[in-house]
Short mmCIF file of C-alpha atoms in Angstrom, two decimals:
data_model
loop_
_atom_site.label_atom_id
_atom_site.label_comp_id
_atom_site.label_asym_id
_atom_site.label_seq_id
_atom_site.Cartn_x
_atom_site.Cartn_y
_atom_site.Cartn_z
CA MET A 23 87.22 154.99 28.06
CA VAL A 24 84.07 156.87 29.00
CA LEU A 25 83.24 160.13 27.30
CA PHE A 26 80.25 162.40 27.81
CA GLU A 27 79.80 164.96 25.06
CA GLN A 28 77.35 167.79 25.66
CA VAL A 29 74.99 165.37 27.39
CA VAL A 30 71.58 166.71 28.33
CA LYS A 31 69.11 164.78 30.48
CA ARG A 32 65.72 166.09 31.50
CA PHE A 33 62.98 164.57 33.60
CA GLY A 34 59.96 166.55 32.53
CA SER A 35 60.94 170.20 32.87
CA ASN A 36 63.65 169.38 35.38
CA ILE A 37 67.10 169.59 33.77
CA VAL A 38 69.26 166.98 35.49
CA LEU A 39 72.33 167.14 33.25
CA ASP A 40 73.06 170.37 31.47
CA HIS A 41 75.36 169.99 28.45
CA LEU A 42 77.77 167.87 30.43
CA ASP A 43 81.28 167.13 29.15
CA PHE A 44 83.66 164.84 30.93
CA SER A 45 85.78 161.79 30.35
CA VAL A 46 87.23 158.95 32.35
CA ALA A 47 90.43 157.21 31.30
CA GLN A 48 91.00 153.45 31.20
CA GLY A 49 91.64 152.15 34.70
CA GLU A 50 90.80 155.44 36.34
CA ARG A 51 88.71 155.62 39.53
CA VAL A 52 86.49 158.65 39.52
CA THR A 53 84.13 159.60 42.33
CA LEU A 54 81.17 161.86 41.72
CA ILE A 55 80.15 163.94 44.71
CA GLY A 56 77.56 166.63 45.18
CA PRO A 57 74.15 167.28 46.70
CA SER A 58 71.31 164.92 45.88
CA GLY A 59 69.57 165.82 42.67
CA SER A 60 72.81 167.09 41.14
CA GLY A 61 72.76 164.36 38.48
CA LYS A 62 75.40 161.93 39.79
CA THR A 63 73.23 158.83 39.78
CA THR A 64 71.74 159.83 36.43
CA ILE A 65 75.23 159.69 34.91
CA LEU A 66 75.63 156.08 36.06
CA ARG A 67 72.14 155.17 34.88
CA LEU A 68 72.85 156.64 31.45
CA LEU A 69 76.02 154.56 31.24
CA MET A 70 74.10 151.43 32.23
CA THR A 71 71.54 152.33 29.51
CA LEU A 72 68.77 152.48 32.11
CA GLU A 73 67.98 156.01 30.92
CA LYS A 74 68.16 157.66 27.52
CA VAL A 75 69.88 160.97 26.83
CA ASN A 76 67.85 163.94 25.64
CA GLY A 77 70.85 165.47 23.93
CA GLY A 78 74.53 164.86 23.29
CA VAL A 79 76.28 161.51 22.99
CA VAL A 80 77.82 159.08 25.48
CA TYR A 81 80.83 157.06 24.27
CA VAL A 82 82.46 154.00 25.76
CA GLU A 83 85.82 152.92 24.35
CA GLY A 84 85.26 155.26 21.45
CA GLN A 85 81.98 153.59 20.53
CA PRO A 86 78.76 155.54 20.96
CA LEU A 87 76.65 154.05 23.75
CA SER A 88 73.54 156.16 23.63
CA HIS A 89 73.49 156.16 19.84
CA MET A 90 74.48 153.93 16.96
CA LYS A 91 75.92 154.77 13.58
CA ARG A 92 73.62 154.60 10.61
CA GLY A 93 75.69 155.61 7.59
CA SER A 94 77.52 158.69 8.79
CA GLN A 95 74.77 159.71 11.17
CA LEU A 96 74.21 158.90 14.80
CA VAL A 97 70.71 157.72 15.61
CA PRO A 98 69.33 156.65 19.01
CA ALA A 99 70.46 153.11 19.81
CA ASN A 100 68.04 150.21 19.58
CA GLU A 101 67.95 147.29 21.99
CA ARG A 102 70.01 144.98 19.80
CA TYR A 103 72.80 147.53 19.55
CA LEU A 104 72.59 148.29 23.27
CA ARG A 105 73.26 144.64 24.03
CA THR A 106 76.57 144.80 22.19
CA VAL A 107 77.81 147.90 24.04
CA ARG A 108 76.23 147.22 27.43
CA LYS A 109 78.45 144.20 28.03
CA LYS A 110 81.35 146.54 28.81
CA ILE A 111 79.50 148.04 31.77
CA GLY A 112 78.61 146.55 35.15
CA MET A 113 76.63 148.19 37.92
CA VAL A 114 76.08 147.76 41.64
CA PHE A 115 72.88 149.36 42.90
CA GLN A 116 71.99 151.13 46.12
CA GLN A 117 69.29 148.55 46.84
CA PHE A 118 71.40 145.55 45.66
CA ASN A 119 68.68 144.33 43.23
CA LEU A 120 69.58 140.69 43.84
CA PHE A 121 67.14 138.19 42.37
CA PRO A 122 65.18 136.62 45.25
CA ASN A 123 64.14 133.66 43.07
CA MET A 124 67.74 132.48 42.86
CA LYS A 125 70.18 131.29 45.48
CA VAL A 126 73.35 133.29 46.05
CA LEU A 127 75.40 131.15 43.66
CA ASP A 128 72.76 131.32 40.92
CA ASN A 129 72.59 135.09 41.22
CA VAL A 130 76.25 135.10 40.20
CA THR A 131 76.19 132.30 37.60
CA GLU A 132 72.92 132.78 35.66
CA ALA A 133 73.97 135.77 33.57
CA PRO A 134 77.44 134.40 32.74
CA ILE A 135 75.81 131.14 31.60
CA HIS A 136 72.93 132.62 29.64
CA VAL A 137 74.40 135.92 28.47
CA LEU A 138 78.11 135.18 28.06
CA GLY A 139 77.55 131.53 27.13
CA LEU A 140 79.90 130.11 29.75
CA SER A 141 79.59 126.43 30.63
CA LYS A 142 78.00 125.71 33.97
CA GLU A 143 81.34 124.51 35.45
CA GLU A 144 83.19 127.60 34.28
CA ALA A 145 80.51 129.92 35.61
CA VAL A 146 80.38 128.14 38.96
CA ASP A 147 84.19 128.24 39.28
CA ARG A 148 84.25 131.93 38.52
CA ALA A 149 81.33 132.63 40.87
CA LYS A 150 82.94 130.70 43.73
CA GLN A 151 86.18 132.63 43.32
CA LEU A 152 84.34 135.92 43.34
CA LEU A 153 82.17 134.97 46.31
CA ASP A 154 85.34 133.98 48.18
CA LEU A 155 86.80 137.34 47.27
CA VAL A 156 83.82 139.15 48.82
CA GLY A 157 83.94 136.86 51.86
CA LEU A 158 80.78 134.87 51.18
CA GLY A 159 82.18 131.61 49.87
CA ASP A 160 80.28 129.75 52.58
CA ARG A 161 76.88 131.24 51.69
CA ILE A 162 76.50 130.05 48.13
CA ASN A 163 73.41 127.91 48.77
CA GLN A 164 71.49 130.46 50.80
CA HIS A 165 68.68 132.68 49.64
CA PRO A 166 69.59 136.34 49.29
CA THR A 167 66.76 137.24 51.68
CA SER A 168 68.49 135.32 54.47
CA LEU A 169 71.58 137.53 54.22
CA SER A 170 72.24 140.89 55.83
CA GLY A 171 72.20 143.98 53.66
CA GLY A 172 75.97 144.14 53.66
CA GLN A 173 76.21 140.52 52.58
CA GLN A 174 73.62 141.04 49.86
CA GLN A 175 75.54 143.99 48.55
CA ARG A 176 78.74 141.94 48.44
CA VAL A 177 76.91 139.27 46.44
CA ALA A 178 75.78 142.04 44.10
CA ILE A 179 79.40 143.13 43.66
CA ALA A 180 80.40 139.56 42.83
CA ARG A 181 77.48 139.31 40.41
CA ALA A 182 78.54 142.45 38.56
CA LEU A 183 82.20 141.35 38.38
CA ALA A 184 81.23 137.90 37.08
CA MET A 185 80.28 139.58 33.79
CA GLN A 186 83.85 140.89 33.50
CA PRO A 187 82.92 144.46 32.67
CA ASP A 188 85.51 147.05 31.72
CA VAL A 189 83.72 149.73 33.69
CA LEU A 190 82.17 149.20 37.11
CA LEU A 191 79.50 151.64 38.26
CA LEU A 192 78.92 151.91 42.01
CA ASP A 193 75.72 153.78 42.79
CA GLU A 194 75.60 154.75 46.49
CA VAL A 195 76.30 151.13 47.33
CA THR A 196 76.42 151.66 51.09
CA SER A 197 73.55 154.15 51.46
CA ALA A 198 70.95 151.48 52.22
CA LEU A 199 73.11 149.68 54.78
CA ASP A 200 73.16 149.77 58.56
CA PRO A 201 76.27 151.72 59.64
CA GLU A 202 78.09 148.69 61.06
CA LEU A 203 77.79 146.84 57.72
CA VAL A 204 79.27 149.61 55.61
CA ALA A 205 82.90 148.85 56.39
CA ASP A 206 82.76 145.27 55.06
CA VAL A 207 81.41 146.42 51.72
CA LEU A 208 83.90 149.26 51.41
CA ASN A 209 86.81 146.97 52.29
CA VAL A 210 85.78 144.57 49.54
CA LEU A 211 85.70 147.46 47.09
CA ARG A 212 89.11 148.70 48.27
CA ASP A 213 90.49 145.21 47.61
CA ILE A 214 89.01 145.17 44.13
CA ALA A 215 90.33 148.66 43.41
CA GLN A 216 93.81 147.55 44.47
CA SER A 217 93.92 144.14 42.83
CA THR A 218 92.38 144.96 39.44
CA THR A 219 92.66 147.63 36.79
CA ILE A 220 88.92 147.93 36.27
CA THR A 221 87.66 151.44 35.55
CA MET A 222 85.34 152.68 38.30
CA LEU A 223 82.75 155.41 38.48
CA ILE A 224 81.62 155.87 42.04
CA VAL A 225 78.75 157.81 43.54
CA THR A 226 79.09 157.86 47.30
CA HIS A 227 78.74 159.93 50.42
CA GLU A 228 81.58 158.00 52.10
CA MET A 229 84.24 160.67 51.74
CA GLN A 230 87.08 158.70 53.32
CA PHE A 231 86.42 155.83 50.92
CA ALA A 232 86.32 158.26 47.99
CA ARG A 233 89.62 159.68 49.13
CA ASP A 234 91.21 156.24 49.44
CA VAL A 235 90.24 154.75 46.10
CA SER A 236 89.77 157.65 43.67
CA ASN A 237 92.23 159.20 41.28
CA ARG A 238 89.91 162.09 40.69
CA ILE A 239 86.87 163.70 42.28
CA LEU A 240 84.15 165.46 40.33
CA MET A 241 82.00 167.88 42.29
CA PHE A 242 78.52 168.25 40.77
CA ASP A 243 75.90 170.86 41.31
CA LYS A 244 72.75 171.38 39.26
CA GLY A 245 73.81 169.07 36.46
CA ARG A 246 77.22 170.61 35.95
CA ILE A 247 80.74 169.93 37.22
CA VAL A 248 81.69 172.85 39.43
CA GLU A 249 85.10 171.57 40.45
CA GLU A 250 87.34 168.62 39.80
CA GLY A 251 90.73 167.46 40.92
CA GLN A 252 92.72 164.93 42.88
CA PRO A 253 91.14 163.80 46.15
CA ASP A 254 93.72 165.51 48.35
CA LYS A 255 93.13 168.83 46.73
CA ILE A 256 89.33 168.60 46.69
CA PHE A 257 89.02 167.40 50.26
CA SER A 258 91.79 169.47 51.86
CA ASN A 259 91.68 172.59 49.81
CA PRO A 260 88.51 172.98 47.77
CA GLU A 261 88.43 176.13 45.69
CA HIS A 262 84.82 176.47 44.73
CA GLU A 263 82.47 177.82 47.34
CA ARG A 264 79.83 175.22 46.51
CA THR A 265 82.35 172.43 47.16
CA GLN A 266 83.33 173.98 50.46
CA THR A 267 79.77 174.24 51.74
CA PHE A 268 78.91 170.76 50.50
CA LEU A 269 81.91 169.12 52.14
CA ARG A 270 81.35 171.01 55.35
CA ALA A 271 77.75 169.79 55.45
CA VAL A 272 78.69 166.18 54.67
CA LEU A 273 81.59 166.00 57.09
CA GLU A 274 79.69 167.64 59.93
CA GLU A 275 76.98 165.07 59.56
CA ARG A 276 79.20 162.28 60.82
CA MET B 21 15.47 109.86 53.38
CA GLY B 22 15.80 106.09 53.28
CA THR B 23 14.88 105.87 49.60
CA PHE B 24 17.25 108.76 48.88
CA LEU B 25 20.20 106.97 50.47
CA THR B 26 19.33 103.73 48.72
CA GLN B 27 19.12 105.51 45.39
CA LEU B 28 22.40 107.32 46.16
CA GLY B 29 24.03 103.97 46.83
CA ASP B 30 22.61 102.47 43.65
CA SER B 31 23.85 105.30 41.47
CA ALA B 32 27.25 105.60 43.18
CA GLY B 33 28.96 104.37 40.02
CA ASN B 34 27.26 106.98 37.84
CA ILE B 35 27.95 109.71 40.34
CA GLY B 36 31.60 108.73 40.57
CA ALA B 37 31.88 108.87 36.79
CA ALA B 38 30.07 112.23 36.81
CA ILE B 39 32.50 113.66 39.35
CA LEU B 40 35.35 112.55 37.10
CA VAL B 41 33.72 114.33 34.14
CA THR B 42 33.35 117.50 36.21
CA VAL B 43 36.97 117.32 37.38
CA GLU B 44 38.17 116.52 33.87
CA ALA B 45 36.36 119.53 32.39
CA THR B 46 37.72 121.73 35.18
CA VAL B 47 41.31 120.57 34.86
CA LEU B 48 41.42 120.61 31.04
CA GLY B 49 39.67 123.98 30.93
CA ALA B 50 42.10 125.32 33.50
CA ILE B 51 45.12 124.09 31.54
CA LEU B 52 43.89 125.74 28.36
CA ALA B 53 43.02 128.88 30.33
CA LEU B 54 46.50 128.94 31.89
CA VAL B 55 48.21 128.70 28.51
CA LEU B 56 45.99 131.41 27.02
CA ALA B 57 46.41 133.59 30.12
CA PHE B 58 50.20 133.60 29.70
CA ILE B 59 50.08 134.16 25.95
CA LEU B 60 47.50 136.96 26.14
CA GLY B 61 48.96 138.48 29.32
CA LEU B 62 52.44 138.71 27.79
CA LEU B 63 51.17 140.00 24.44
CA ALA B 64 49.15 142.65 26.28
CA ARG B 65 52.49 144.07 27.50
CA SER B 66 54.05 144.16 24.04
CA ARG B 67 55.93 147.23 22.86
CA PHE B 68 53.99 147.08 19.61
CA LEU B 69 50.63 148.79 19.58
CA VAL B 70 49.15 146.33 17.07
CA VAL B 71 50.09 143.28 19.14
CA ARG B 72 48.84 144.93 22.29
CA GLY B 73 45.63 145.93 20.53
CA ILE B 74 44.91 142.40 19.30
CA ALA B 75 45.57 140.90 22.73
CA ARG B 76 43.39 143.48 24.46
CA THR B 77 40.54 142.92 21.99
CA ILE B 78 40.58 139.17 22.61
CA ILE B 79 40.76 139.65 26.37
CA GLU B 80 37.93 142.20 26.48
CA PHE B 81 35.75 140.13 24.16
CA PHE B 82 35.95 136.90 26.13
CA ARG B 83 35.73 138.66 29.48
CA GLY B 84 32.87 140.81 28.33
CA THR B 85 30.60 138.12 26.93
CA SER B 86 28.74 135.50 28.91
CA LEU B 87 30.31 132.10 29.36
CA TYR B 88 26.86 130.59 28.95
CA VAL B 89 26.42 132.25 25.55
CA GLN B 90 29.96 131.39 24.47
CA LEU B 91 29.33 127.75 25.27
CA PHE B 92 26.01 127.69 23.42
CA TRP B 93 27.69 129.40 20.49
CA LEU B 94 30.34 126.70 20.25
CA TYR B 95 27.88 123.86 20.77
CA PHE B 96 24.73 125.01 18.92
CA ALA B 97 25.70 127.87 16.59
CA LEU B 98 29.00 126.67 15.09
CA PRO B 99 27.47 123.47 13.66
CA VAL B 100 24.85 125.62 11.89
CA LEU B 101 27.75 127.46 10.23
CA GLY B 102 29.28 124.14 9.22
CA PHE B 103 31.89 123.61 11.97
CA GLN B 104 31.17 120.72 14.28
CA ILE B 105 33.38 120.34 17.34
CA SER B 106 33.66 116.63 17.90
CA SER B 107 32.41 116.39 21.48
CA ALA B 108 30.34 118.43 23.88
CA LEU B 109 33.07 118.12 26.51
CA LEU B 110 35.62 119.58 24.09
CA CYS B 111 33.24 122.49 23.39
CA ALA B 112 33.06 123.16 27.10
CA VAL B 113 36.84 122.94 27.58
CA ILE B 114 37.36 125.46 24.77
CA ALA B 115 34.73 127.83 26.18
CA PHE B 116 36.16 127.55 29.70
CA GLY B 117 39.68 128.03 28.37
CA LEU B 118 38.83 131.16 26.38
CA ASN B 119 36.68 132.75 29.07
CA PHE B 120 38.92 132.07 32.06
CA GLY B 121 42.05 132.58 29.96
CA ALA B 122 40.89 136.15 29.35
CA TYR B 123 40.48 136.74 33.07
CA GLY B 124 43.78 135.01 33.75
CA ALA B 125 45.58 137.23 31.23
CA GLU B 126 44.83 140.20 33.47
CA VAL B 127 46.21 138.26 36.44
CA VAL B 128 49.43 137.52 34.53
CA ARG B 129 49.78 141.11 33.35
CA GLY B 130 49.14 142.52 36.82
CA ALA B 131 51.56 140.15 38.54
CA ILE B 132 54.33 140.96 36.06
CA ASN B 133 53.76 144.68 36.55
CA ALA B 134 53.96 144.17 40.32
CA VAL B 135 57.58 142.92 40.16
CA PRO B 136 59.72 145.87 41.33
CA LYS B 137 61.37 147.95 38.62
CA ALA B 138 64.70 147.33 40.36
CA GLN B 139 64.51 143.68 39.30
CA TRP B 140 64.22 144.66 35.63
CA GLU B 141 67.13 147.05 36.02
CA GLY B 142 69.23 144.37 37.70
CA ALA B 143 68.57 142.11 34.72
CA VAL B 144 69.38 144.87 32.21
CA ALA B 145 72.63 145.59 34.04
CA LEU B 146 73.60 141.93 33.47
CA ASN B 147 72.86 142.46 29.77
CA MET B 148 70.09 139.86 29.59
CA THR B 149 67.85 139.83 26.52
CA GLY B 150 64.20 140.75 26.97
CA PHE B 151 63.28 137.07 26.86
CA GLN B 152 65.92 136.14 29.45
CA ARG B 153 64.78 138.92 31.77
CA MET B 154 61.27 137.55 31.64
CA ARG B 155 62.17 133.88 31.93
CA LEU B 156 64.99 133.99 34.47
CA VAL B 157 64.06 136.94 36.66
CA ILE B 158 60.56 138.34 36.28
CA LEU B 159 58.22 135.37 35.76
CA PRO B 160 59.68 133.25 38.60
CA GLN B 161 58.88 136.15 40.93
CA ALA B 162 55.58 137.18 39.35
CA TRP B 163 54.33 133.58 39.48
CA ILE B 164 53.75 133.70 43.24
CA GLY B 165 51.49 136.70 42.94
CA MET B 166 49.43 134.85 40.35
CA ILE B 167 48.62 131.79 42.43
CA PRO B 168 45.93 133.21 44.77
CA PRO B 169 43.96 134.91 41.95
CA PHE B 170 44.40 131.79 39.79
CA ASN B 171 42.95 129.79 42.68
CA ASN B 172 39.89 132.05 42.65
CA LEU B 173 39.49 131.55 38.93
CA LEU B 174 39.93 127.78 39.25
CA ILE B 175 37.14 127.58 41.80
CA GLN B 176 34.91 129.76 39.67
CA LEU B 177 35.67 127.51 36.73
CA LEU B 178 34.69 124.46 38.75
CA LYS B 179 31.46 126.15 39.71
CA SER B 180 30.76 126.97 36.07
CA THR B 181 30.89 123.32 35.05
CA PRO B 182 27.14 122.71 35.71
CA LEU B 183 26.75 124.37 32.31
CA LEU B 184 27.94 121.02 30.97
CA SER B 185 24.60 119.48 31.87
CA LEU B 186 22.93 121.95 29.46
CA ILE B 187 24.88 120.57 26.51
CA THR B 188 24.14 116.88 27.17
CA VAL B 189 27.23 116.02 29.21
CA ALA B 190 26.56 113.74 32.20
CA ASP B 191 28.40 115.81 34.77
CA LEU B 192 27.84 116.05 38.51
CA THR B 193 24.88 118.41 38.21
CA PHE B 194 23.27 116.14 35.61
CA GLU B 195 23.53 113.17 37.97
CA GLY B 196 22.16 115.28 40.82
CA GLN B 197 19.12 116.02 38.75
CA GLN B 198 18.77 112.34 37.91
CA LEU B 199 18.83 111.64 41.64
CA ARG B 200 16.14 114.21 42.23
CA ALA B 201 13.98 112.78 39.45
CA ALA B 202 14.35 109.26 40.81
CA THR B 203 13.64 110.10 44.46
CA GLY B 204 11.57 113.28 44.39
CA GLN B 205 13.86 114.64 47.13
CA THR B 206 14.59 118.12 45.77
CA ALA B 207 16.19 119.56 48.91
CA LEU B 208 18.41 116.53 49.59
CA SER B 209 19.51 116.20 45.99
CA TYR B 210 20.62 119.79 45.75
CA LEU B 211 22.16 119.67 49.22
CA PHE B 212 24.16 116.68 48.03
CA LEU B 213 25.37 118.70 45.04
CA LEU B 214 26.34 121.65 47.24
CA VAL B 215 28.41 119.41 49.47
CA VAL B 216 30.23 117.62 46.64
CA TYR B 217 31.06 120.88 44.82
CA PHE B 218 32.31 122.34 48.08
CA ILE B 219 34.55 119.35 48.73
CA LEU B 220 35.95 119.51 45.20
CA ALA B 221 36.58 123.26 45.51
CA TYR B 222 38.32 122.75 48.83
CA ILE B 223 40.58 120.08 47.39
CA PHE B 224 41.58 122.45 44.60
CA THR B 225 42.24 125.19 47.15
CA LEU B 226 44.49 122.94 49.21
CA LEU B 227 46.45 121.99 46.09
CA MET B 228 46.86 125.63 45.10
CA ASN B 229 47.92 126.55 48.64
CA ALA B 230 50.55 123.82 48.48
CA LEU B 231 51.78 125.24 45.18
CA GLU B 232 51.96 128.71 46.69
CA SER B 233 53.91 127.50 49.72
CA VAL B 234 56.42 125.71 47.51
CA ALA B 235 56.79 128.76 45.28
CA LYS B 236 57.30 131.02 48.29
CA ALA B 237 59.87 128.73 49.84
CA ARG B 238 61.82 129.00 46.59
CA LEU B 239 62.04 132.75 47.10
CA GLY B 240 63.25 132.14 50.64
CA ARG B 241 59.96 133.17 52.21
CA GLY B 242 57.60 131.16 54.38
CA GLY B 243 58.12 127.68 55.72
CA GLY B 244 57.35 125.50 52.72
CA LEU B 245 54.53 123.02 53.14
CA ARG B 246 54.29 123.43 56.88
CA GLY B 247 51.25 125.26 58.12
CA LEU B 248 49.34 124.45 54.97
CA PHE B 249 46.19 123.43 56.80
CA ARG B 250 46.13 126.42 59.08
CA LEU B 251 43.61 129.11 58.27
CA ARG B 252 45.14 131.70 56.03
CA GLU B 253 46.31 134.86 57.72
CA ALA B 254 46.76 138.27 56.24
CA ASP B 255 50.03 137.54 54.42
CA PRO B 256 52.56 138.45 57.12
CA THR B 257 55.64 138.21 54.90
CA GLY B 258 53.91 140.10 52.13
CA ARG B 259 55.43 141.17 48.87
CA SER B 260 57.67 143.55 50.75
CA ALA B 261 59.90 140.62 51.72
CA GLY B 262 60.75 140.23 48.04
CA ALA B 263 61.35 143.94 47.76
CA GLY B 264 63.95 143.61 50.52
CA ALA B 265 66.18 141.90 48.04
CA GLY B 266 64.57 143.63 45.13
CA GLY B 267 64.94 147.13 46.32
CA GLY B 268 62.81 150.18 45.97
CA ALA B 269 62.49 152.74 43.23
#
């Protein structure tokens, strides 16, 4: 489903991803953990085409995402090509990124109407279902700014799902929230994980959540995967020393 | 004083017509300026160096040359070269539009750049085209940041309209000078002009404030048209309120 092949990403002289190889299967839920600056968020941003690779190729469903085919060669993708591959990917951001110029309902319907070409009725039906799913069916006519952070983030989840992506990227979606609002958002995501087969790539510091929803954990350090495995193994019995110290630090914090 | 007021009363009709001319030139000039500001401001952000270069050249040229000279060029110099613009008022509207459009282009560009990057990324993540990002997400937010500087430009445009009297248009300043010639009351005549221009400028300001309040209410900030006549405070909601939903870096 998602394949990274020798992917290199640099910001200036800082190497964020260092010849990274990994893949995620259809329907799999993979959580990326590791210290900040280890490249987790960059992986999601590359998949959302918000960043460009400096080396290697990213594939989604066998199709190159970072590049396009010209003859037998792969050349960096242009915007028109990106629009055809980007539709498979949806993303929820740490800071929600809701559009303050639109009401809650419009945040969820505008892209399906204008990008997917849905009729207004269809888009509204779909949006209402999704907003019910995230527990905000009664807030559709409010402005995003009048909602709590947790509510805004749940709208953002509905907005991403309304585009019916194959892969959902969750980028530290609870990091900007007050502690008492985190649970609501995570419960919504648990529901979605259980009731759908959508592929998920998750960056989070919520280890219990990662344990509950993931099939696999990837531990990152300095742009490389230092350890990977099933959640039980990684959390109960990590092998790599870096994983052990990281988990100890994260778990002590709470 | 008595003769001045009598004369003022006698020429009320002319003065009314002159105020209309002044307002007409202001409004038409502002509309043209607004259109040019958006076109030039958007082109100045183009990915293509050539497009950006052309837009920048036009902006810098019309910002960097005097409105007075531009107007005289259109009115006196173009006919010498064989192009006659049909009316003096039209000349003025074109000059106002080009000059203030160039200033306005910088306002448009700056306001667009001030929309948080997170908003662009949100729009990309929903796979919007570049045009859709601009139309659905960025411009509706940038618009609010443009209104106060546009208001400044509008008032400056109004105050530039006395140039009309130099190219034979019977505007407010022209009628003020007629009043002075008829009564010999220099101080009163010019005081009268000051007051009328001030009132006109204040009306424009109130209208722009109303527009700003409506635009803010649409983003869920501020209380709509309430509080319109209060003195402006240092924007307590600020742009950061938008960033609350828009996010940081």
